[in-house]
Amino acid sequence: MYWDRSTETMERDTLESLQLERLKKTVEAASRSEFYKDRFSSNNFDPAGISSLDDIRRIPFTTKDDLRESWPYGCVAVPKDRLVRLHSSSGTTGRATVIFHTAHDLDAWTDILARAMYMTGMRESDVFQNMMTYGLFTGGLGFHYAAERIGALTIPAGAGNSKRQIQLMKDFDTTVIHIIPSYALHLTEVFEEVGVDPRKDTSLRIAFLGAEPHSEKTRQKIQEYYGVDAFNSYGLSEMNGPGVAFECPEKQGMHIWEDNYFVEIIDPDTLEPVREGDEGELVLTTLRREGMPILRYRTKDLTRFVPGPCSCGRTHRRISRITGRTDDMLILKGVNIFPIQIEKKLMEIPGVGNNFLIILEREGYNDLMIVRVEVLREFFSGNLKQLEQLRRKITEELRSDILITPRVELVEPNTLPKTEGKAVRVIDNRKD
Ligand code: ADP
Ligand code: ZN
């Protein structure tokens, strides 16, 4: 049941001593990079001055902009010839950041991701199909090596090419998939098109859903359609990539591997820690990375600690499903809205299909939100009154949640643009 029992179930005080020991090493290593050397000296911070975990609060935060500015090698803390690989972020919110790894770093990353996959029940007898982009994106190679470490037959399918994905699943009896949730919903239409029923015609049993925010309802839809047990997988390239936090079979939040990461949740305005259990911005420190240690990284992802111990026996703390990222918050008529709120609401409404798009326009001095929603095909054949009723219902449901009235437009399945990677949910035409 455990990949690494002693680490996964370590007593909290032993785990915290391990964290302290690793934090000291990490801070010392970081001070060898150009970026942190400058940062420490301009803040009068003495890297030798860490004597308790609380002392971490004396270290300044690191932001995505810091990493962008230290491009390309500013945060590297070892001689370049020790680096063996680089990855980069997807660049969802601007210029991508780049992360370097030594062989030790890759080994540690592979180990925690294998630990996470094993935790969900994946074993060496499984056939694992990785439907993520291979290349700079971490979801490809990261999962690939971890699946091989478990010993599973690993199919590097990559993203896209939907019909071939289905063919691979059938021909090689794929049992476990790693897939972006918006793509998993889209793929249901391709299953219909080729007349394959994943529940009957494939051996799928587990899905890892990651790389973008998604609601509980989306998970349920995927579980039902594919006949799988779906697990939420959270990670970001700055912290290696996938493997940072992962659901166990209890599915009451995602365990963060605290032997590898020090976790804080802060109020993004005051930068002070939130009260235990309150929502805030996740801040992470690498505890085992030597090539490019990162201290107190502001992820911009909003979450909360799930209180209490988990009944699975693992002692590493859990965070809740990500409720948004501070930088994809929309401000419309003074109201703050996260695209995930809209997804959550839409997926609860019967008749809604698999895709939607938010378009923001400026009309005179007013902002307008258009929500274009794919709905089931049957609404377009026959009685158009039903279509109008559904449109009104969606408008009303959204209004009651986001407090502004969007213009809802209903479209047929498979008509909105699709991406192979993370879904693009918002088009903002308000900028001049
Ligand atoms: P970018 O920051 O450019 O998107 P990454 O590819 O490193 O680059 O993506 C990491 C981000 O993806 C996270 O910070 C988070 O916002 C989002 N993300 C990843 N996994 C999940 C998940 N399971 N739930 C919600 N958001 C996720
Ligand atoms: Zn658990």
Short mmCIF file of C-alpha atoms and ligand atoms in Angstrom, two decimals:
data_model
loop_
_atom_site.label_atom_id
_atom_site.label_comp_id
_atom_site.label_asym_id
_atom_site.label_seq_id
_atom_site.Cartn_x
_atom_site.Cartn_y
_atom_site.Cartn_z
CA MET A 1 0.00 0.00 0.00
CA TYR A 2 2.94 2.35 0.65
CA TRP A 3 5.79 3.03 -1.75
CA ASP A 4 7.99 4.28 1.10
CA ARG A 5 6.23 3.47 4.35
CA SER A 6 8.69 5.03 6.76
CA THR A 7 8.67 8.39 4.97
CA GLU A 8 4.96 8.45 4.20
CA THR A 9 3.89 7.68 7.76
CA MET A 10 6.71 9.46 9.58
CA GLU A 11 5.79 10.96 12.96
CA ARG A 12 5.26 14.72 12.63
CA ASP A 13 8.15 15.69 14.86
CA THR A 14 10.57 13.43 13.01
CA LEU A 15 9.28 14.84 9.74
CA GLU A 16 9.77 18.38 11.01
CA SER A 17 13.34 17.70 12.14
CA LEU A 18 14.04 16.28 8.72
CA GLN A 19 12.55 19.41 7.18
CA LEU A 20 14.72 21.65 9.32
CA GLU A 21 17.86 19.75 8.42
CA ARG A 22 16.99 19.96 4.73
CA LEU A 23 15.93 23.59 4.93
CA LYS A 24 19.31 24.58 6.34
CA LYS A 25 21.08 22.77 3.52
CA THR A 26 18.77 24.29 0.92
CA VAL A 27 19.26 27.84 2.14
CA GLU A 28 22.99 27.37 2.20
CA ALA A 29 22.94 25.91 -1.31
CA ALA A 30 20.69 28.72 -2.57
CA SER A 31 23.19 31.30 -1.37
CA ARG A 32 25.57 29.99 -4.01
CA SER A 33 23.27 31.20 -6.80
CA GLU A 34 23.67 34.73 -8.12
CA PHE A 35 20.03 35.54 -7.51
CA TYR A 36 19.86 34.47 -3.84
CA LYS A 37 23.32 35.82 -3.04
CA ASP A 38 22.07 39.29 -4.03
CA ARG A 39 18.67 38.80 -2.45
CA PHE A 40 20.16 37.70 0.88
CA SER A 41 22.65 40.53 1.04
CA SER A 42 20.13 43.23 0.10
CA ASN A 43 17.85 41.92 2.86
CA ASN A 44 20.63 41.46 5.39
CA PHE A 45 19.69 37.84 5.71
CA ASP A 46 22.33 35.47 7.00
CA PRO A 47 21.87 32.02 5.43
CA ALA A 48 23.54 30.44 8.46
CA GLY A 49 20.88 31.96 10.70
CA ILE A 50 18.18 29.30 10.29
CA SER A 51 17.75 27.45 13.55
CA SER A 52 14.07 26.57 13.52
CA LEU A 53 11.38 26.06 10.87
CA ASP A 54 9.79 29.36 11.92
CA ASP A 55 12.95 31.13 10.83
CA ILE A 56 11.85 30.53 7.25
CA ARG A 57 9.69 33.61 7.65
CA ARG A 58 12.81 35.74 7.68
CA ILE A 59 13.58 34.70 4.11
CA PRO A 60 12.12 36.98 1.42
CA PHE A 61 9.54 35.49 -0.96
CA THR A 62 10.45 34.46 -4.51
CA THR A 63 8.01 35.30 -7.32
CA LYS A 64 7.54 34.18 -10.88
CA ASP A 65 8.90 37.58 -11.96
CA ASP A 66 12.06 36.97 -9.95
CA LEU A 67 12.58 33.75 -11.87
CA ARG A 68 11.83 35.47 -15.17
CA GLU A 69 14.36 38.19 -14.39
CA SER A 70 17.06 35.75 -13.41
CA TRP A 71 16.71 34.05 -16.81
CA PRO A 72 18.57 32.02 -17.87
CA TYR A 73 21.03 30.86 -15.20
CA GLY A 74 20.61 33.32 -12.31
CA CYS A 75 19.08 30.82 -9.87
CA VAL A 76 21.41 27.92 -10.59
CA ALA A 77 23.30 26.93 -7.46
CA VAL A 78 25.75 24.32 -8.79
CA PRO A 79 28.46 24.39 -11.46
CA LYS A 80 26.73 24.12 -14.83
CA ASP A 81 28.36 20.82 -15.70
CA ARG A 82 26.38 19.14 -12.94
CA LEU A 83 23.06 20.00 -14.62
CA VAL A 84 21.50 17.28 -16.71
CA ARG A 85 18.10 18.60 -17.79
CA LEU A 86 15.95 21.69 -18.01
CA HIS A 87 12.19 22.08 -18.09
CA SER A 88 10.04 25.12 -18.37
CA SER A 89 6.59 26.24 -17.30
CA SER A 90 3.75 26.40 -19.82
CA GLY A 91 3.80 30.18 -19.89
CA THR A 92 0.07 30.40 -19.10
CA THR A 93 0.44 33.89 -17.66
CA GLY A 94 3.37 35.36 -19.51
CA ARG A 95 6.95 34.47 -20.25
CA ALA A 96 7.81 30.94 -19.19
CA THR A 97 10.26 30.21 -16.40
CA VAL A 98 13.04 27.66 -16.70
CA ILE A 99 14.10 25.11 -14.09
CA PHE A 100 17.36 23.14 -14.05
CA HIS A 101 17.93 19.71 -12.54
CA THR A 102 20.94 17.68 -11.50
CA ALA A 103 20.81 13.88 -11.73
CA HIS A 104 20.04 13.81 -8.00
CA ASP A 105 17.12 16.23 -8.48
CA LEU A 106 15.59 14.10 -11.21
CA ASP A 107 15.99 11.00 -9.11
CA ALA A 108 14.23 12.62 -6.14
CA TRP A 109 11.43 13.96 -8.32
CA THR A 110 10.87 10.57 -9.96
CA ASP A 111 10.75 8.97 -6.54
CA ILE A 112 8.04 11.25 -5.10
CA LEU A 113 5.92 11.00 -8.21
CA ALA A 114 6.21 7.20 -8.21
CA ARG A 115 5.22 7.35 -4.53
CA ALA A 116 2.13 9.36 -5.48
CA MET A 117 1.08 7.08 -8.32
CA TYR A 118 1.65 3.98 -6.22
CA MET A 119 -0.50 5.52 -3.48
CA THR A 120 -3.50 5.50 -5.84
CA GLY A 121 -3.13 1.80 -6.50
CA MET A 122 -1.02 1.79 -9.67
CA ARG A 123 1.35 -1.20 -9.85
CA GLU A 124 3.95 -2.69 -12.14
CA SER A 125 1.30 -4.84 -13.81
CA ASP A 126 -0.42 -1.70 -15.10
CA VAL A 127 -0.16 -0.26 -18.61
CA PHE A 128 0.25 3.48 -18.35
CA GLN A 129 -0.64 5.84 -21.19
CA ASN A 130 0.72 9.34 -20.72
CA MET A 131 -1.45 11.71 -22.73
CA MET A 132 0.51 14.85 -21.91
CA THR A 133 2.80 16.91 -24.08
CA TYR A 134 6.34 15.58 -24.02
CA GLY A 135 9.10 18.15 -24.16
CA LEU A 136 9.68 21.21 -22.02
CA PHE A 137 6.36 20.66 -20.21
CA THR A 138 6.88 18.63 -17.04
CA GLY A 139 3.76 16.46 -17.33
CA GLY A 140 5.32 14.35 -20.09
CA LEU A 141 8.78 13.23 -18.97
CA GLY A 142 7.99 13.65 -15.27
CA PHE A 143 5.22 11.06 -15.25
CA HIS A 144 7.02 8.94 -17.81
CA TYR A 145 10.04 8.19 -15.65
CA ALA A 146 7.94 7.76 -12.51
CA ALA A 147 5.72 5.18 -14.21
CA GLU A 148 8.80 3.31 -15.40
CA ARG A 149 10.19 3.38 -11.89
CA ILE A 150 7.04 1.64 -10.66
CA GLY A 151 7.71 -0.85 -13.42
CA ALA A 152 4.55 -0.27 -15.44
CA LEU A 153 4.59 -0.64 -19.22
CA THR A 154 4.66 3.02 -20.23
CA ILE A 155 3.20 4.39 -23.48
CA PRO A 156 4.56 7.87 -24.27
CA ALA A 157 1.45 8.77 -26.27
CA GLY A 158 1.89 12.52 -25.92
CA ALA A 159 -0.98 14.96 -26.34
CA GLY A 160 -3.60 15.14 -29.07
CA ASN A 161 -4.25 12.74 -31.93
CA SER A 162 -7.41 11.56 -30.24
CA LYS A 163 -8.28 8.62 -32.46
CA ARG A 164 -4.82 7.17 -32.08
CA GLN A 165 -5.08 7.60 -28.29
CA ILE A 166 -8.22 5.46 -28.29
CA GLN A 167 -6.60 2.90 -30.56
CA LEU A 168 -3.57 2.64 -28.25
CA MET A 169 -5.84 2.19 -25.24
CA LYS A 170 -7.67 -0.65 -26.90
CA ASP A 171 -4.77 -2.44 -28.51
CA PHE A 172 -2.42 -2.37 -25.55
CA ASP A 173 -5.01 -2.72 -22.79
CA THR A 174 -4.15 0.56 -21.12
CA THR A 175 -5.23 0.55 -17.49
CA VAL A 176 -3.99 3.93 -16.25
CA ILE A 177 -4.05 7.29 -18.03
CA HIS A 178 -2.65 10.71 -17.26
CA ILE A 179 -4.77 13.36 -18.91
CA ILE A 180 -5.73 17.02 -18.74
CA PRO A 181 -9.34 17.16 -17.48
CA SER A 182 -10.64 19.46 -20.23
CA TYR A 183 -9.12 17.11 -22.80
CA ALA A 184 -10.67 14.10 -21.07
CA LEU A 185 -14.09 15.72 -21.52
CA HIS A 186 -13.39 16.50 -25.15
CA LEU A 187 -12.20 12.95 -25.80
CA THR A 188 -15.63 11.61 -24.78
CA GLU A 189 -16.94 13.03 -28.06
CA VAL A 190 -14.28 11.20 -30.03
CA PHE A 191 -15.18 7.95 -28.23
CA GLU A 192 -18.76 8.47 -29.40
CA GLU A 193 -17.62 9.22 -32.92
CA VAL A 194 -15.56 6.05 -33.27
CA GLY A 195 -18.14 3.96 -31.42
CA VAL A 196 -15.91 2.85 -28.57
CA ASP A 197 -17.27 2.67 -25.04
CA PRO A 198 -14.39 3.07 -22.59
CA ARG A 199 -16.32 1.21 -19.89
CA LYS A 200 -16.92 -1.85 -22.03
CA ASP A 201 -14.23 -1.78 -24.67
CA THR A 202 -11.14 -0.79 -22.68
CA SER A 203 -9.41 -1.92 -19.47
CA LEU A 204 -9.08 1.58 -18.01
CA ARG A 205 -9.22 1.69 -14.22
CA ILE A 206 -7.30 4.78 -13.00
CA ALA A 207 -6.96 8.34 -14.33
CA PHE A 208 -4.62 11.07 -13.10
CA LEU A 209 -6.17 14.48 -13.74
CA GLY A 210 -3.80 17.38 -13.57
CA ALA A 211 -2.29 20.58 -14.91
CA GLU A 212 -5.39 22.75 -14.67
CA PRO A 213 -8.12 23.62 -12.19
CA HIS A 214 -11.22 21.47 -12.43
CA SER A 215 -14.26 20.93 -10.27
CA GLU A 216 -15.43 17.89 -8.34
CA LYS A 217 -18.26 17.56 -10.84
CA THR A 218 -15.81 17.32 -13.73
CA ARG A 219 -13.99 14.54 -11.89
CA GLN A 220 -17.31 12.72 -11.45
CA LYS A 221 -18.20 13.10 -15.11
CA ILE A 222 -14.85 11.64 -16.11
CA GLN A 223 -15.12 8.79 -13.61
CA GLU A 224 -18.55 7.87 -14.87
CA TYR A 225 -17.82 8.10 -18.56
CA TYR A 226 -14.49 6.28 -18.46
CA GLY A 227 -15.29 3.88 -15.65
CA VAL A 228 -12.15 4.92 -13.77
CA ASP A 229 -11.08 6.05 -10.35
CA ALA A 230 -9.81 9.61 -10.99
CA PHE A 231 -7.19 11.32 -8.81
CA ASN A 232 -6.30 14.98 -8.65
CA SER A 233 -2.62 15.68 -9.32
CA TYR A 234 -1.14 19.09 -8.60
CA GLY A 235 2.25 20.44 -9.46
CA LEU A 236 4.11 23.28 -11.05
CA SER A 237 7.33 23.35 -12.97
CA GLU A 238 9.03 25.69 -10.50
CA MET A 239 8.63 22.93 -7.89
CA ASN A 240 9.68 20.19 -10.42
CA GLY A 241 6.23 19.63 -11.87
CA PRO A 242 3.73 16.89 -11.02
CA GLY A 243 4.21 15.07 -7.72
CA VAL A 244 3.99 18.11 -5.45
CA ALA A 245 0.52 17.21 -4.14
CA PHE A 246 -1.61 14.20 -4.98
CA GLU A 247 -4.81 12.60 -3.77
CA CYS A 248 -4.72 9.35 -1.85
CA PRO A 249 -7.63 6.88 -2.11
CA GLU A 250 -9.51 8.82 0.59
CA LYS A 251 -9.79 11.77 -1.84
CA GLN A 252 -10.15 14.28 0.95
CA GLY A 253 -7.52 16.70 -0.29
CA MET A 254 -4.08 16.22 -1.78
CA HIS A 255 -1.08 15.18 0.31
CA ILE A 256 1.95 17.40 -0.14
CA TRP A 257 5.18 15.46 0.22
CA GLU A 258 6.61 17.47 3.07
CA ASP A 259 9.94 15.69 3.07
CA ASN A 260 10.46 17.45 -0.29
CA TYR A 261 8.56 20.71 0.16
CA PHE A 262 8.03 23.15 2.98
CA VAL A 263 4.45 24.43 2.79
CA GLU A 264 2.98 27.76 3.82
CA ILE A 265 -0.39 29.33 3.03
CA ILE A 266 -0.41 33.11 3.19
CA ASP A 267 -2.81 35.99 2.76
CA PRO A 268 -1.76 37.41 -0.64
CA ASP A 269 -2.36 40.97 0.57
CA THR A 270 -0.74 41.03 4.01
CA LEU A 271 1.72 38.20 3.23
CA GLU A 272 1.07 36.82 6.71
CA PRO A 273 0.13 33.18 7.26
CA VAL A 274 -3.63 32.58 7.15
CA ARG A 275 -5.37 30.89 10.06
CA GLU A 276 -5.17 27.09 9.79
CA GLY A 277 -7.94 25.99 7.43
CA ASP A 278 -8.48 29.39 5.79
CA GLU A 279 -7.95 29.93 2.11
CA GLY A 280 -4.82 31.68 0.90
CA GLU A 281 -1.93 31.55 -1.53
CA LEU A 282 0.23 28.47 -1.49
CA VAL A 283 3.92 29.18 -0.88
CA LEU A 284 6.44 26.38 -1.36
CA THR A 285 10.12 25.85 -0.65
CA THR A 286 12.10 23.02 -2.24
CA LEU A 287 13.80 20.91 0.42
CA ARG A 288 15.67 18.45 -1.72
CA ARG A 289 16.72 20.27 -4.84
CA GLU A 290 20.37 21.10 -5.38
CA GLY A 291 20.52 22.40 -8.98
CA MET A 292 18.05 25.19 -8.47
CA PRO A 293 16.70 25.53 -4.95
CA ILE A 294 13.75 27.90 -4.66
CA LEU A 295 12.74 29.49 -1.39
CA ARG A 296 9.26 30.61 -0.41
CA TYR A 297 7.91 30.53 -3.94
CA ARG A 298 4.58 32.32 -4.32
CA THR A 299 2.63 29.91 -6.51
CA LYS A 300 -0.35 32.26 -6.94
CA ASP A 301 -2.54 29.19 -6.46
CA LEU A 302 -5.31 29.49 -3.89
CA THR A 303 -6.03 26.64 -1.52
CA ARG A 304 -6.39 25.75 2.16
CA PHE A 305 -5.03 23.13 4.51
CA VAL A 306 -7.37 20.22 5.10
CA PRO A 307 -7.38 19.92 8.91
CA GLY A 308 -6.52 16.79 10.87
CA PRO A 309 -4.77 13.56 9.99
CA CYS A 310 -5.83 11.48 6.98
CA SER A 311 -7.30 8.04 7.54
CA CYS A 312 -4.90 6.58 4.97
CA GLY A 313 -2.19 6.76 7.62
CA ARG A 314 0.05 9.21 5.78
CA THR A 315 1.19 12.05 7.98
CA HIS A 316 1.98 14.58 5.26
CA ARG A 317 -0.49 17.45 5.29
CA ARG A 318 -3.21 17.87 2.70
CA ILE A 319 -4.37 20.86 0.69
CA SER A 320 -7.78 21.27 -0.87
CA ARG A 321 -8.54 21.35 -4.60
CA ILE A 322 -7.06 24.56 -6.08
CA THR A 323 -9.83 27.17 -6.14
CA GLY A 324 -8.15 29.55 -8.59
CA ARG A 325 -4.91 31.26 -9.33
CA THR A 326 -4.64 34.87 -8.27
CA ASP A 327 -3.44 35.85 -11.72
CA ASP A 328 -6.39 34.43 -13.62
CA MET A 329 -8.92 36.26 -11.52
CA LEU A 330 -11.25 38.36 -13.69
CA ILE A 331 -12.46 41.69 -12.45
CA LEU A 332 -15.73 42.67 -14.01
CA LYS A 333 -17.81 45.61 -12.86
CA GLY A 334 -15.83 45.49 -9.64
CA VAL A 335 -16.65 41.85 -8.99
CA ASN A 336 -13.87 39.25 -8.72
CA ILE A 337 -14.55 36.07 -10.65
CA PHE A 338 -12.47 32.95 -11.20
CA PRO A 339 -13.07 30.89 -14.36
CA ILE A 340 -13.25 27.77 -12.18
CA GLN A 341 -16.41 29.19 -10.50
CA ILE A 342 -18.09 29.23 -13.89
CA GLU A 343 -16.88 25.73 -14.70
CA LYS A 344 -18.16 24.44 -11.39
CA LYS A 345 -21.61 25.91 -11.91
CA LEU A 346 -21.92 24.87 -15.56
CA MET A 347 -20.94 21.27 -14.92
CA GLU A 348 -23.75 20.95 -12.38
CA ILE A 349 -26.43 21.85 -14.94
CA PRO A 350 -27.95 18.90 -16.83
CA GLY A 351 -27.76 19.44 -20.57
CA VAL A 352 -24.42 21.24 -20.48
CA GLY A 353 -21.77 19.59 -22.66
CA ASN A 354 -18.02 19.42 -22.36
CA ASN A 355 -16.61 22.81 -23.18
CA PHE A 356 -17.14 26.50 -22.56
CA LEU A 357 -15.45 29.81 -23.22
CA ILE A 358 -15.61 33.16 -21.47
CA ILE A 359 -15.29 36.24 -23.65
CA LEU A 360 -14.93 39.68 -22.15
CA GLU A 361 -15.88 42.71 -24.22
CA ARG A 362 -16.14 46.40 -23.59
CA GLU A 363 -19.43 47.96 -24.70
CA GLY A 364 -19.21 51.70 -24.30
CA TYR A 365 -18.11 52.16 -20.71
CA ASN A 366 -19.44 48.80 -19.66
CA ASP A 367 -17.81 45.43 -19.41
CA LEU A 368 -19.72 42.53 -20.86
CA MET A 369 -19.17 38.87 -20.12
CA ILE A 370 -20.21 36.40 -22.79
CA VAL A 371 -20.28 32.78 -21.74
CA ARG A 372 -20.38 30.46 -24.73
CA VAL A 373 -21.41 26.96 -23.68
CA GLU A 374 -21.51 23.71 -25.60
CA VAL A 375 -24.74 21.85 -24.84
CA LEU A 376 -25.93 18.38 -25.75
CA ARG A 377 -26.82 17.85 -29.40
CA GLU A 378 -30.45 16.94 -28.68
CA PHE A 379 -31.20 20.57 -27.78
CA PHE A 380 -30.56 21.60 -31.35
CA SER A 381 -32.90 19.11 -32.94
CA GLY A 382 -36.56 19.84 -32.68
CA ASN A 383 -38.06 22.13 -30.11
CA LEU A 384 -36.02 25.33 -29.82
CA LYS A 385 -38.07 26.37 -26.83
CA GLN A 386 -36.10 23.91 -24.74
CA LEU A 387 -32.91 25.53 -25.89
CA GLU A 388 -34.13 28.92 -24.78
CA GLN A 389 -35.22 27.49 -21.43
CA LEU A 390 -31.79 26.02 -20.91
CA ARG A 391 -30.17 29.33 -21.84
CA ARG A 392 -32.28 31.13 -19.27
CA LYS A 393 -31.52 28.53 -16.64
CA ILE A 394 -27.77 28.79 -17.22
CA THR A 395 -27.92 32.59 -17.14
CA GLU A 396 -29.83 32.52 -13.87
CA GLU A 397 -27.55 29.93 -12.23
CA LEU A 398 -24.45 31.88 -13.19
CA ARG A 399 -25.93 35.17 -12.09
CA SER A 400 -26.77 33.81 -8.67
CA ASP A 401 -23.18 32.67 -8.23
CA ILE A 402 -21.07 35.42 -9.78
CA LEU A 403 -23.51 38.26 -9.14
CA ILE A 404 -23.38 39.73 -12.61
CA THR A 405 -25.55 38.72 -15.55
CA PRO A 406 -23.52 37.17 -18.33
CA ARG A 407 -24.75 36.93 -21.91
CA VAL A 408 -25.07 33.18 -22.38
CA GLU A 409 -24.77 31.73 -25.87
CA LEU A 410 -25.41 28.05 -26.49
CA VAL A 411 -23.52 26.21 -29.19
CA GLU A 412 -23.42 22.65 -30.51
CA PRO A 413 -20.97 20.08 -29.17
CA ASN A 414 -17.44 20.20 -30.53
CA THR A 415 -17.64 23.72 -31.91
CA LEU A 416 -15.54 25.72 -29.45
CA PRO A 417 -11.78 25.86 -29.99
CA LYS A 418 -9.77 23.11 -28.29
CA THR A 419 -6.17 22.99 -27.21
CA GLU A 420 -3.99 19.95 -26.72
CA GLY A 421 -2.61 21.41 -23.52
CA LYS A 422 -4.30 23.40 -20.78
CA ALA A 423 -7.72 24.72 -21.77
CA VAL A 424 -7.92 28.40 -22.68
CA ARG A 425 -11.02 29.53 -20.78
CA VAL A 426 -10.93 33.28 -21.21
CA ILE A 427 -10.57 35.66 -24.14
CA ASP A 428 -10.29 39.20 -22.94
CA ASN A 429 -11.03 41.70 -25.71
CA ARG A 430 -11.21 44.64 -23.32
CA LYS A 431 -7.56 45.50 -23.69
CA ASP A 432 -6.91 48.09 -26.36
P1 ADP B 1 2.20 27.75 -15.89
O1 ADP B 1 2.36 28.35 -14.52
O2 ADP B 1 2.79 28.56 -16.98
O3 ADP B 1 0.80 27.26 -16.19
P2 ADP B 1 3.04 24.99 -15.27
O4 ADP B 1 2.94 24.12 -16.45
O5 ADP B 1 4.21 24.82 -14.39
O6 ADP B 1 3.11 26.45 -15.84
O7 ADP B 1 1.69 24.84 -14.49
C1 ADP B 1 1.56 24.95 -13.11
C2 ADP B 1 0.22 25.54 -12.75
O8 ADP B 1 -0.85 24.75 -13.28
C3 ADP B 1 -0.02 25.55 -11.27
O9 ADP B 1 0.60 26.66 -10.66
C4 ADP B 1 -1.54 25.62 -11.21
O10 ADP B 1 -2.01 26.93 -11.42
C5 ADP B 1 -1.97 24.77 -12.40
N1 ADP B 1 -2.28 23.40 -11.95
C6 ADP B 1 -1.51 22.30 -12.07
N2 ADP B 1 -2.14 21.20 -11.58
C7 ADP B 1 -3.33 21.61 -11.11
C8 ADP B 1 -4.44 20.96 -10.46
N3 ADP B 1 -4.47 19.66 -10.20
N4 ADP B 1 -5.49 21.74 -10.11
C9 ADP B 1 -5.50 23.06 -10.36
N5 ADP B 1 -4.49 23.72 -10.97
C10 ADP B 1 -3.42 23.01 -11.34
ZN ZN B 2 -4.51 10.20 2.73
#
